[in-house]
Structures are given as C-alpha cells and as structure tokens.
mmCIF file of C-alpha atoms in Angstrom:
data_model
loop_
_atom_site.group_PDB
_atom_site.id
_atom_site.type_symbol
_atom_site.label_atom_id
_atom_site.label_comp_id
_atom_site.label_asym_id
_atom_site.label_seq_id
_atom_site.Cartn_x
_atom_site.Cartn_y
_atom_site.Cartn_z
ATOM 1 C CA UNK N 109 -204.150 59.626 -35.338
ATOM 2 C CA UNK N 110 -205.127 63.279 -35.638
ATOM 3 C CA UNK N 111 -208.831 62.500 -36.021
ATOM 4 C CA UNK N 112 -208.873 60.465 -32.801
ATOM 5 C CA UNK N 113 -207.040 63.174 -30.841
ATOM 6 C CA UNK N 114 -209.359 65.860 -32.218
ATOM 7 C CA UNK N 115 -212.413 63.804 -31.312
ATOM 8 C CA UNK N 116 -211.119 63.337 -27.769
ATOM 9 C CA UNK N 117 -210.352 67.050 -27.350
ATOM 10 C CA UNK N 118 -213.782 68.149 -28.505
ATOM 11 C CA UNK N 119 -215.672 65.479 -26.530
ATOM 12 C CA UNK N 120 -213.754 65.447 -23.237
ATOM 13 C CA UNK N 121 -215.696 67.008 -20.327
ATOM 14 C CA UNK N 122 -212.306 67.936 -18.798
ATOM 15 C CA UNK N 123 -211.631 70.467 -21.576
ATOM 16 C CA UNK N 124 -213.629 73.690 -21.306
ATOM 17 C CA UNK N 125 -212.573 75.432 -24.492
ATOM 18 C CA UNK N 126 -211.524 74.526 -28.055
ATOM 19 C CA UNK N 127 -209.790 76.902 -30.442
ATOM 20 C CA UNK N 128 -209.467 75.666 -34.006
ATOM 21 C CA UNK N 129 -207.822 77.036 -37.142
ATOM 22 C CA UNK N 130 -208.475 75.198 -40.374
ATOM 23 C CA UNK N 131 -210.882 74.409 -43.162
ATOM 24 C CA UNK N 132 -214.610 75.260 -43.014
ATOM 25 C CA UNK N 133 -215.848 71.647 -43.255
ATOM 26 C CA UNK N 134 -213.567 70.529 -40.431
ATOM 27 C CA UNK N 135 -214.673 73.524 -38.362
ATOM 28 C CA UNK N 136 -218.295 72.456 -38.670
ATOM 29 C CA UNK N 137 -217.354 68.992 -37.366
ATOM 30 C CA UNK N 138 -215.520 70.568 -34.415
ATOM 31 C CA UNK N 139 -218.589 72.678 -33.508
ATOM 32 C CA UNK N 140 -220.875 69.652 -33.769
ATOM 33 C CA UNK N 141 -218.598 67.557 -31.589
ATOM 34 C CA UNK N 142 -218.093 70.313 -28.999
ATOM 35 C CA UNK N 143 -221.870 70.693 -28.711
ATOM 36 C CA UNK N 144 -222.000 67.393 -26.798
ATOM 37 C CA UNK N 145 -220.593 69.156 -23.734
ATOM 38 C CA UNK N 146 -221.506 72.760 -24.724
ATOM 39 C CA UNK N 147 -217.874 73.837 -24.491
ATOM 40 C CA UNK N 148 -216.710 77.275 -25.632
ATOM 41 C CA UNK N 149 -215.484 77.284 -29.251
ATOM 42 C CA UNK N 150 -213.570 79.840 -31.274
ATOM 43 C CA UNK N 151 -212.439 79.203 -34.812
ATOM 44 C CA UNK N 152 -210.655 80.884 -37.669
ATOM 45 C CA UNK N 153 -211.637 79.118 -40.879
ATOM 46 C CA UNK N 154 -211.303 79.570 -44.622
ATOM 47 C CA UNK N 155 -211.651 82.582 -46.856
ATOM 48 C CA UNK N 156 -212.201 83.672 -50.430
ATOM 49 C CA UNK N 157 -211.240 87.226 -49.752
ATOM 50 C CA UNK N 158 -211.632 90.154 -52.166
ATOM 51 C CA UNK N 159 -209.154 92.913 -52.989
ATOM 52 C CA UNK N 160 -210.788 95.932 -54.659
ATOM 53 C CA UNK N 161 -208.518 98.099 -56.829
ATOM 54 C CA UNK N 162 -210.148 101.425 -57.698
ATOM 55 C CA UNK N 163 -209.297 103.695 -60.643
ATOM 56 C CA UNK N 164 -207.178 106.069 -58.536
ATOM 57 C CA UNK N 165 -205.151 103.329 -56.806
ATOM 58 C CA UNK N 166 -201.352 103.314 -56.729
ATOM 59 C CA UNK N 167 -201.220 100.415 -59.195
ATOM 60 C CA UNK N 168 -197.691 99.191 -58.423
ATOM 61 C CA UNK N 169 -198.603 98.984 -54.735
ATOM 62 C CA UNK N 170 -201.859 97.213 -55.622
ATOM 63 C CA UNK N 171 -199.949 94.668 -57.741
ATOM 64 C CA UNK N 172 -197.556 94.131 -54.828
ATOM 65 C CA UNK N 173 -200.508 93.481 -52.511
ATOM 66 C CA UNK N 174 -202.160 91.088 -54.974
ATOM 67 C CA UNK N 175 -198.924 89.135 -55.354
ATOM 68 C CA UNK N 176 -198.324 89.010 -51.597
ATOM 69 C CA UNK N 177 -201.946 88.029 -51.018
ATOM 70 C CA UNK N 178 -201.739 85.083 -53.429
ATOM 71 C CA UNK N 179 -198.149 83.868 -53.696
ATOM 72 C CA UNK N 180 -196.678 84.401 -50.223
ATOM 73 C CA UNK N 181 -196.305 80.952 -48.609
ATOM 74 C CA UNK N 182 -197.338 79.609 -52.058
ATOM 75 C CA UNK N 183 -200.917 80.623 -51.407
ATOM 76 C CA UNK N 184 -201.393 78.439 -48.329
ATOM 77 C CA UNK N 185 -202.771 81.302 -46.220
ATOM 78 C CA UNK N 186 -206.444 81.529 -45.213
ATOM 79 C CA UNK N 187 -206.641 85.341 -45.401
ATOM 80 C CA UNK N 188 -205.347 85.471 -49.006
ATOM 81 C CA UNK N 189 -207.067 87.858 -51.425
ATOM 82 C CA UNK N 190 -207.753 85.347 -54.178
ATOM 83 C CA UNK N 191 -210.449 87.495 -55.858
ATOM 84 C CA UNK N 192 -208.941 90.680 -57.299
ATOM 85 C CA UNK N 193 -211.562 93.159 -58.541
ATOM 86 C CA UNK N 194 -209.934 95.827 -60.744
ATOM 87 C CA UNK N 195 -211.666 98.923 -62.131
ATOM 88 C CA UNK N 196 -212.048 98.689 -65.896
ATOM 89 C CA UNK N 197 -210.080 101.891 -66.517
ATOM 90 C CA UNK N 198 -206.875 100.444 -65.006
ATOM 91 C CA UNK N 199 -207.475 96.731 -65.646
ATOM 92 C CA UNK N 200 -205.156 96.405 -68.669
ATOM 93 C CA UNK N 201 -202.313 98.252 -66.974
ATOM 94 C CA UNK N 202 -202.800 96.192 -63.799
ATOM 95 C CA UNK N 203 -202.668 92.775 -65.497
ATOM 96 C CA UNK N 204 -199.667 93.749 -67.650
ATOM 97 C CA UNK N 205 -197.580 94.714 -64.603
ATOM 98 C CA UNK N 206 -198.903 91.688 -62.695
ATOM 99 C CA UNK N 207 -197.845 89.300 -65.489
ATOM 100 C CA UNK N 208 -194.377 90.846 -65.843
ATOM 101 C CA UNK N 209 -193.598 90.850 -62.139
ATOM 102 C CA UNK N 210 -195.024 87.361 -61.514
ATOM 103 C CA UNK N 211 -192.880 85.889 -64.285
ATOM 104 C CA UNK N 212 -189.713 87.856 -63.474
ATOM 105 C CA UNK N 213 -189.635 88.256 -59.698
ATOM 106 C CA UNK N 214 -190.833 84.914 -58.310
ATOM 107 C CA UNK N 215 -188.121 82.296 -57.848
ATOM 108 C CA UNK N 216 -189.260 78.799 -56.887
ATOM 109 C CA UNK N 217 -186.954 76.311 -55.209
ATOM 110 C CA UNK N 218 -185.382 75.280 -51.921
ATOM 111 C CA UNK N 219 -186.436 77.850 -49.302
ATOM 112 C CA UNK N 220 -183.016 77.555 -47.618
ATOM 113 C CA UNK N 221 -181.632 79.444 -50.621
ATOM 114 C CA UNK N 222 -181.881 83.185 -49.766
ATOM 115 C CA UNK N 223 -182.761 84.013 -53.394
ATOM 116 C CA UNK N 224 -185.814 81.719 -53.359
ATOM 117 C CA UNK N 225 -189.132 83.396 -52.465
ATOM 118 C CA UNK N 226 -191.616 80.676 -53.430
ATOM 119 C CA UNK N 227 -191.787 77.154 -52.037
ATOM 120 C CA UNK N 228 -193.563 73.828 -52.433
ATOM 121 C CA UNK N 229 -197.110 72.911 -51.443
ATOM 122 C CA UNK N 230 -197.710 70.655 -48.469
ATOM 123 C CA UNK N 231 -198.279 67.348 -50.311
ATOM 124 C CA UNK N 232 -198.782 65.554 -53.609
ATOM 125 C CA UNK N 233 -202.496 65.257 -52.785
ATOM 126 C CA UNK N 234 -202.773 69.014 -52.399
ATOM 127 C CA UNK N 235 -200.758 69.662 -55.571
ATOM 128 C CA UNK N 236 -203.237 67.470 -57.461
ATOM 129 C CA UNK N 237 -206.176 69.369 -55.911
ATOM 130 C CA UNK N 238 -204.748 72.767 -56.891
ATOM 131 C CA UNK N 239 -204.102 71.531 -60.450
ATOM 132 C CA UNK N 240 -207.686 70.236 -60.639
ATOM 133 C CA UNK N 241 -208.928 73.760 -59.840
ATOM 134 C CA UNK N 242 -206.694 75.171 -62.580
ATOM 135 C CA UNK N 243 -208.183 72.664 -65.027
ATOM 136 C CA UNK N 244 -211.692 73.774 -63.956
ATOM 137 C CA UNK N 245 -210.777 77.410 -64.501
ATOM 138 C CA UNK N 246 -209.671 76.695 -68.066
ATOM 139 C CA UNK N 247 -212.715 74.490 -68.726
ATOM 140 C CA UNK N 248 -215.097 77.206 -67.522
ATOM 141 C CA UNK N 249 -213.601 79.828 -69.807
ATOM 142 C CA UNK N 250 -211.129 81.799 -67.710
ATOM 143 C CA UNK N 251 -207.984 82.944 -69.543
ATOM 144 C CA UNK N 252 -204.663 81.782 -68.147
ATOM 145 C CA UNK N 253 -202.439 84.879 -67.937
ATOM 146 C CA UNK N 254 -199.457 83.046 -66.468
ATOM 147 C CA UNK N 255 -198.585 79.784 -64.683
ATOM 148 C CA UNK N 256 -201.055 76.917 -64.670
ATOM 149 C CA UNK N 257 -198.485 74.123 -64.454
ATOM 150 C CA UNK N 258 -196.432 72.136 -61.970
ATOM 151 C CA UNK N 259 -192.772 72.987 -61.465
ATOM 152 C CA UNK N 260 -189.715 70.907 -60.618
ATOM 153 C CA UNK N 261 -186.928 73.312 -59.596
ATOM 154 C CA UNK N 262 -183.397 71.882 -59.659
ATOM 155 C CA UNK N 263 -182.793 72.952 -56.052
ATOM 156 C CA UNK N 264 -185.900 71.080 -54.806
ATOM 157 C CA UNK N 265 -186.670 68.226 -57.236
ATOM 158 C CA UNK N 266 -188.860 66.360 -54.724
ATOM 159 C CA UNK N 267 -191.106 69.330 -53.900
ATOM 160 C CA UNK N 268 -194.751 69.522 -54.950
ATOM 161 C CA UNK N 269 -194.683 72.886 -56.719
ATOM 162 C CA UNK N 270 -197.420 74.674 -58.650
ATOM 163 C CA UNK N 271 -196.333 77.722 -60.636
ATOM 164 C CA UNK N 272 -197.749 81.111 -59.575
ATOM 165 C CA UNK N 273 -200.988 81.196 -61.558
ATOM 166 C CA UNK N 274 -203.153 84.138 -62.642
ATOM 167 C CA UNK N 275 -206.528 83.833 -64.357
ATOM 168 C CA UNK N 276 -208.137 86.801 -66.116
ATOM 169 C CA UNK N 277 -211.554 87.118 -67.839
ATOM 170 C CA UNK N 278 -213.045 85.573 -64.698
ATOM 171 C CA UNK N 279 -216.722 85.558 -63.736
ATOM 172 C CA UNK N 280 -218.181 85.421 -60.245
ATOM 173 C CA UNK N 281 -219.904 82.085 -60.923
ATOM 174 C CA UNK N 282 -216.691 80.209 -61.809
ATOM 175 C CA UNK N 283 -215.502 77.498 -59.415
ATOM 176 C CA UNK N 284 -212.052 79.114 -59.094
ATOM 177 C CA UNK N 285 -213.745 82.362 -58.002
ATOM 178 C CA UNK N 286 -216.204 80.737 -55.571
ATOM 179 C CA UNK N 287 -214.162 78.042 -53.782
ATOM 180 C CA UNK N 288 -211.076 78.337 -51.590
ATOM 181 C CA UNK N 289 -208.158 76.715 -53.419
ATOM 182 C CA UNK N 290 -205.432 77.294 -50.782
ATOM 183 C CA UNK N 291 -202.731 77.447 -53.436
ATOM 184 C CA UNK N 292 -201.060 80.033 -55.688
ATOM 185 C CA UNK N 293 -204.077 80.699 -57.934
ATOM 186 C CA UNK N 294 -205.340 84.279 -58.412
ATOM 187 C CA UNK N 295 -208.583 85.276 -60.139
ATOM 188 C CA UNK N 296 -208.786 88.787 -61.615
ATOM 189 C CA UNK N 297 -212.201 90.315 -62.312
ATOM 190 C CA UNK N 298 -213.322 93.652 -63.789
ATOM 191 C CA UNK N 299 -215.730 96.129 -62.211
ATOM 192 C CA UNK N 300 -217.270 99.481 -63.166
ATOM 193 C CA UNK N 301 -219.498 100.511 -60.273
ATOM 194 C CA UNK N 302 -218.775 100.873 -56.531
ATOM 195 C CA UNK N 303 -222.089 99.513 -55.242
ATOM 196 C CA UNK N 304 -222.004 96.627 -57.692
ATOM 197 C CA UNK N 305 -218.483 95.533 -56.752
ATOM 198 C CA UNK N 306 -219.388 95.648 -53.045
ATOM 199 C CA UNK N 307 -222.361 93.377 -53.753
ATOM 200 C CA UNK N 308 -220.171 90.995 -55.770
ATOM 201 C CA UNK N 309 -217.408 90.961 -53.150
ATOM 202 C CA UNK N 310 -219.955 90.068 -50.439
ATOM 203 C CA UNK N 311 -221.678 87.369 -52.504
ATOM 204 C CA UNK N 312 -219.981 84.463 -50.719
ATOM 205 C CA UNK N 313 -220.624 82.310 -47.645
ATOM 206 C CA UNK N 314 -217.143 83.282 -46.430
ATOM 207 C CA UNK N 315 -215.977 86.583 -44.955
ATOM 208 C CA UNK N 316 -212.500 86.416 -43.489
ATOM 209 C CA UNK N 317 -210.536 89.304 -45.007
ATOM 210 C CA UNK N 318 -210.836 92.161 -47.508
ATOM 211 C CA UNK N 319 -208.725 94.935 -48.987
ATOM 212 C CA UNK N 320 -209.301 98.236 -50.776
ATOM 213 C CA UNK N 321 -206.795 100.246 -52.808
ATOM 214 C CA UNK N 322 -207.671 103.887 -53.432
ATOM 215 C CA UNK N 323 -205.959 107.210 -52.798
ATOM 216 C CA UNK N 324 -209.365 108.613 -51.785
ATOM 217 C CA UNK N 325 -209.368 107.679 -48.106
ATOM 218 C CA UNK N 326 -213.075 108.549 -47.706
ATOM 219 C CA UNK N 327 -213.977 106.141 -50.514
ATOM 220 C CA UNK N 328 -211.694 103.465 -49.059
ATOM 221 C CA UNK N 329 -213.315 103.681 -45.602
ATOM 222 C CA UNK N 330 -216.828 103.840 -47.062
ATOM 223 C CA UNK N 331 -216.215 100.659 -49.058
ATOM 224 C CA UNK N 332 -214.301 98.723 -46.408
ATOM 225 C CA UNK N 333 -217.115 99.287 -43.882
ATOM 226 C CA UNK N 334 -219.596 97.720 -46.301
ATOM 227 C CA UNK N 335 -217.478 94.620 -46.945
ATOM 228 C CA UNK N 336 -218.458 91.607 -44.842
ATOM 229 C CA UNK N 337 -215.030 90.629 -43.551
ATOM 230 C CA UNK N 338 -213.399 90.471 -40.153
ATOM 231 C CA UNK N 339 -209.866 91.631 -40.978
ATOM 232 C CA UNK N 340 -209.427 94.428 -43.507
ATOM 233 C CA UNK N 341 -206.698 96.487 -45.081
ATOM 234 C CA UNK N 342 -206.612 99.826 -46.918
ATOM 235 C CA UNK N 343 -203.670 100.363 -49.309
ATOM 236 C CA UNK N 344 -201.965 97.332 -47.783
ATOM 237 C CA UNK N 345 -202.587 93.609 -47.462
ATOM 238 C CA UNK N 346 -201.698 90.852 -45.029
ATOM 239 C CA UNK N 347 -200.061 92.819 -42.208
ATOM 240 C CA UNK N 348 -201.194 91.248 -38.949
ATOM 241 C CA UNK N 349 -199.652 92.775 -35.811
ATOM 242 C CA UNK N 350 -200.444 91.011 -32.533
ATOM 243 C CA UNK N 351 -202.813 93.751 -31.395
ATOM 244 C CA UNK N 352 -204.998 93.416 -34.515
ATOM 245 C CA UNK N 353 -207.903 90.972 -34.013
ATOM 246 C CA UNK N 354 -208.197 88.189 -36.607
ATOM 247 C CA UNK N 355 -211.423 86.356 -37.393
ATOM 248 C CA UNK N 356 -214.250 86.022 -39.850
ATOM 249 C CA UNK N 357 -217.816 86.909 -40.658
ATOM 250 C CA UNK N 358 -220.261 84.220 -41.826
ATOM 251 C CA UNK N 359 -218.686 80.749 -42.279
ATOM 252 C CA UNK N 360 -215.153 82.084 -41.892
ATOM 253 C CA UNK N 361 -215.214 81.662 -38.150
ATOM 254 C CA UNK N 362 -216.460 82.324 -34.639
ATOM 255 C CA UNK N 363 -214.810 84.814 -32.309
ATOM 256 C CA UNK N 364 -211.449 86.538 -32.676
ATOM 257 C CA UNK N 365 -207.786 85.730 -32.147
ATOM 258 C CA UNK N 366 -205.166 88.341 -31.211
ATOM 259 C CA UNK N 367 -205.803 91.735 -29.686
ATOM 260 C CA UNK N 368 -207.615 92.363 -26.410
ATOM 261 C CA UNK N 369 -210.699 90.672 -27.917
ATOM 262 C CA UNK N 370 -209.089 87.229 -27.687
ATOM 263 C CA UNK N 371 -209.092 87.427 -23.869
ATOM 264 C CA UNK N 372 -212.905 87.463 -23.833
ATOM 265 C CA UNK N 373 -212.932 83.915 -25.227
ATOM 266 C CA UNK N 374 -210.658 82.609 -22.442
ATOM 267 C CA UNK N 375 -212.376 84.401 -19.554
ATOM 268 C CA UNK N 376 -215.389 83.390 -17.480
ATOM 269 C CA UNK N 377 -217.291 86.307 -15.928
ATOM 270 C CA UNK N 378 -218.198 85.609 -12.299
ATOM 271 C CA UNK N 379 -220.792 87.886 -10.687
ATOM 272 C CA UNK N 380 -220.690 88.232 -6.875
ATOM 273 C CA UNK N 381 -223.144 90.283 -4.820
ATOM 274 C CA UNK N 382 -222.149 90.828 -1.195
ATOM 275 C CA UNK N 383 -225.015 91.674 1.184
ATOM 276 C CA UNK N 384 -224.054 94.513 3.582
ATOM 277 C CA UNK N 385 -227.255 94.872 5.564
ATOM 278 C CA UNK N 386 -230.582 93.257 6.316
ATOM 279 C CA UNK N 387 -232.268 91.504 3.456
ATOM 280 C CA UNK N 388 -235.265 93.429 2.187
ATOM 281 C CA UNK N 389 -237.962 90.823 1.791
ATOM 282 C CA UNK N 390 -241.727 90.757 1.846
ATOM 283 C CA UNK N 391 -241.530 87.351 3.554
#
C-alpha cells in the first residue's frame, strides 16, 4: 500500500532526495523517516491562509478572490484563503455580496457538465470530516451565512458533496478558524486596526499563503511584507505561474517548488580547486 511505498522511499539509501506535498502530520513523518539516511527533503504542506480586505478595497474583486480561494476545487487546495479578515467599515457590504454570489453563481454537479463549477469531495470519510468541522463552528458560536449541509445533485447522485459554506461572527480561537479543513468552508472575521490584523493573521503555526486587497499599493506592500507566508498576492488570489516559487513559512513546509529556486533543492554543489604551481607549505 501507499504507506509501505512511502516508507521505502524515505528509508532507501538509493534515493537521495524526497519531495512531498500533503498534510502537516504526514510531512513530519516523512522528515523523521528521511532522517535515517539524512536525505534532502523539500515539502509543501498545509495552510490556514489569511486574506485581508481593507476599507478601500475593490469589494467585488475581493469577493471574487475569497470565493476562488475557498470554493475552487471544492476547497481541496492547500493555499486556500480560509480566513477572510474584512475591515469593519465594509464588512456588511462584503458579506451581503458574498452570500448573494455564493448562492446564485455556484452550481454543483457532474464536472463534465460545462455549466457546473463545483464538484464533489474526495471521499465519504472526508465529507464526514468537513461536516464535523461545520458542526464545531455552529457549536462554538459562529453564524452560518450560507451552506452548512451536504448536497446530492441530480447529475452526480453518488458524489460526496458539501455545499459552499460561509461562517460569519467568527473568532480567532474557534476550531474552524485555527485548523485546516480542506473543504469549502470559509470563515469571515472583522478587523479595525492594521497592526492588530497582521498580528492575528500571523497567529498560527502555518504560513503557506496570504493575500491583501487595497487600492493603496504602499499599504498593500507594507502589510504583505509583514505577513508570515511564502506565497502572497495583492489584489488577486491563487494565480501560480511556473516561475513563481511556492512554499511555506513555519510548519507549512521546507524549501520551494517552481521558479529558479526549485533547482537549488535538486543540485549538489561540488567545489574543485586545481593547483597550478608548487604547494606553499611550511612542511
């Protein structure tokens, strides 16, 4: 099985390098196993990435980014921005447009249908896990803005669907805000102060991605440089061209994939000094 193959790959002295993409807990096991032969390891792990929407943001674009960063591939994307911090002055307007567009524009079903833009989760086990997080969100006092249930579209009756779900009135200490769900569950939080929201956004053991929406480009750069995340976007979210390195701070990974940086992890530096004259020696 997969576990046996993984164990062999990480233990084998014939393999010099392991690159892993997956969940944080599994990544820790890979590092521990690879330590037996001190092989090179790079890994891109989980995230609980923030998207910060400032008062002067283009709100429709910010809603588009939040939806893409939570509902594209039904939320099964490690760089997703599952914590949306919205400035108090635009919070009401943001969640109203978010609710309308989530309920009107997302069509679940068979992905072979060109009109469908939202598919099923990977398994029944994962559907149950995502629903258990939704139950925790409700139990801990978050308000369900939309979704929160399983779906059974006519075009895909055997699929394990969870409706696009948005929680509002969220707090940073809630389980749905702290833990990676890897499903279509968005948490929306309010902020007032720039320094405070940066502190809150960084208050996690993960640090894969981050986004900032503001029409003040100086503010956007100032904030993005203070966010502890390896792949960042300003007035955009999720674009990942091949030349853009991908990887995380903290427990979101080791090293980078894509871009010129990835070559460093597959290259051994060999130093060679060629003597061209007599050796200078005191002996």
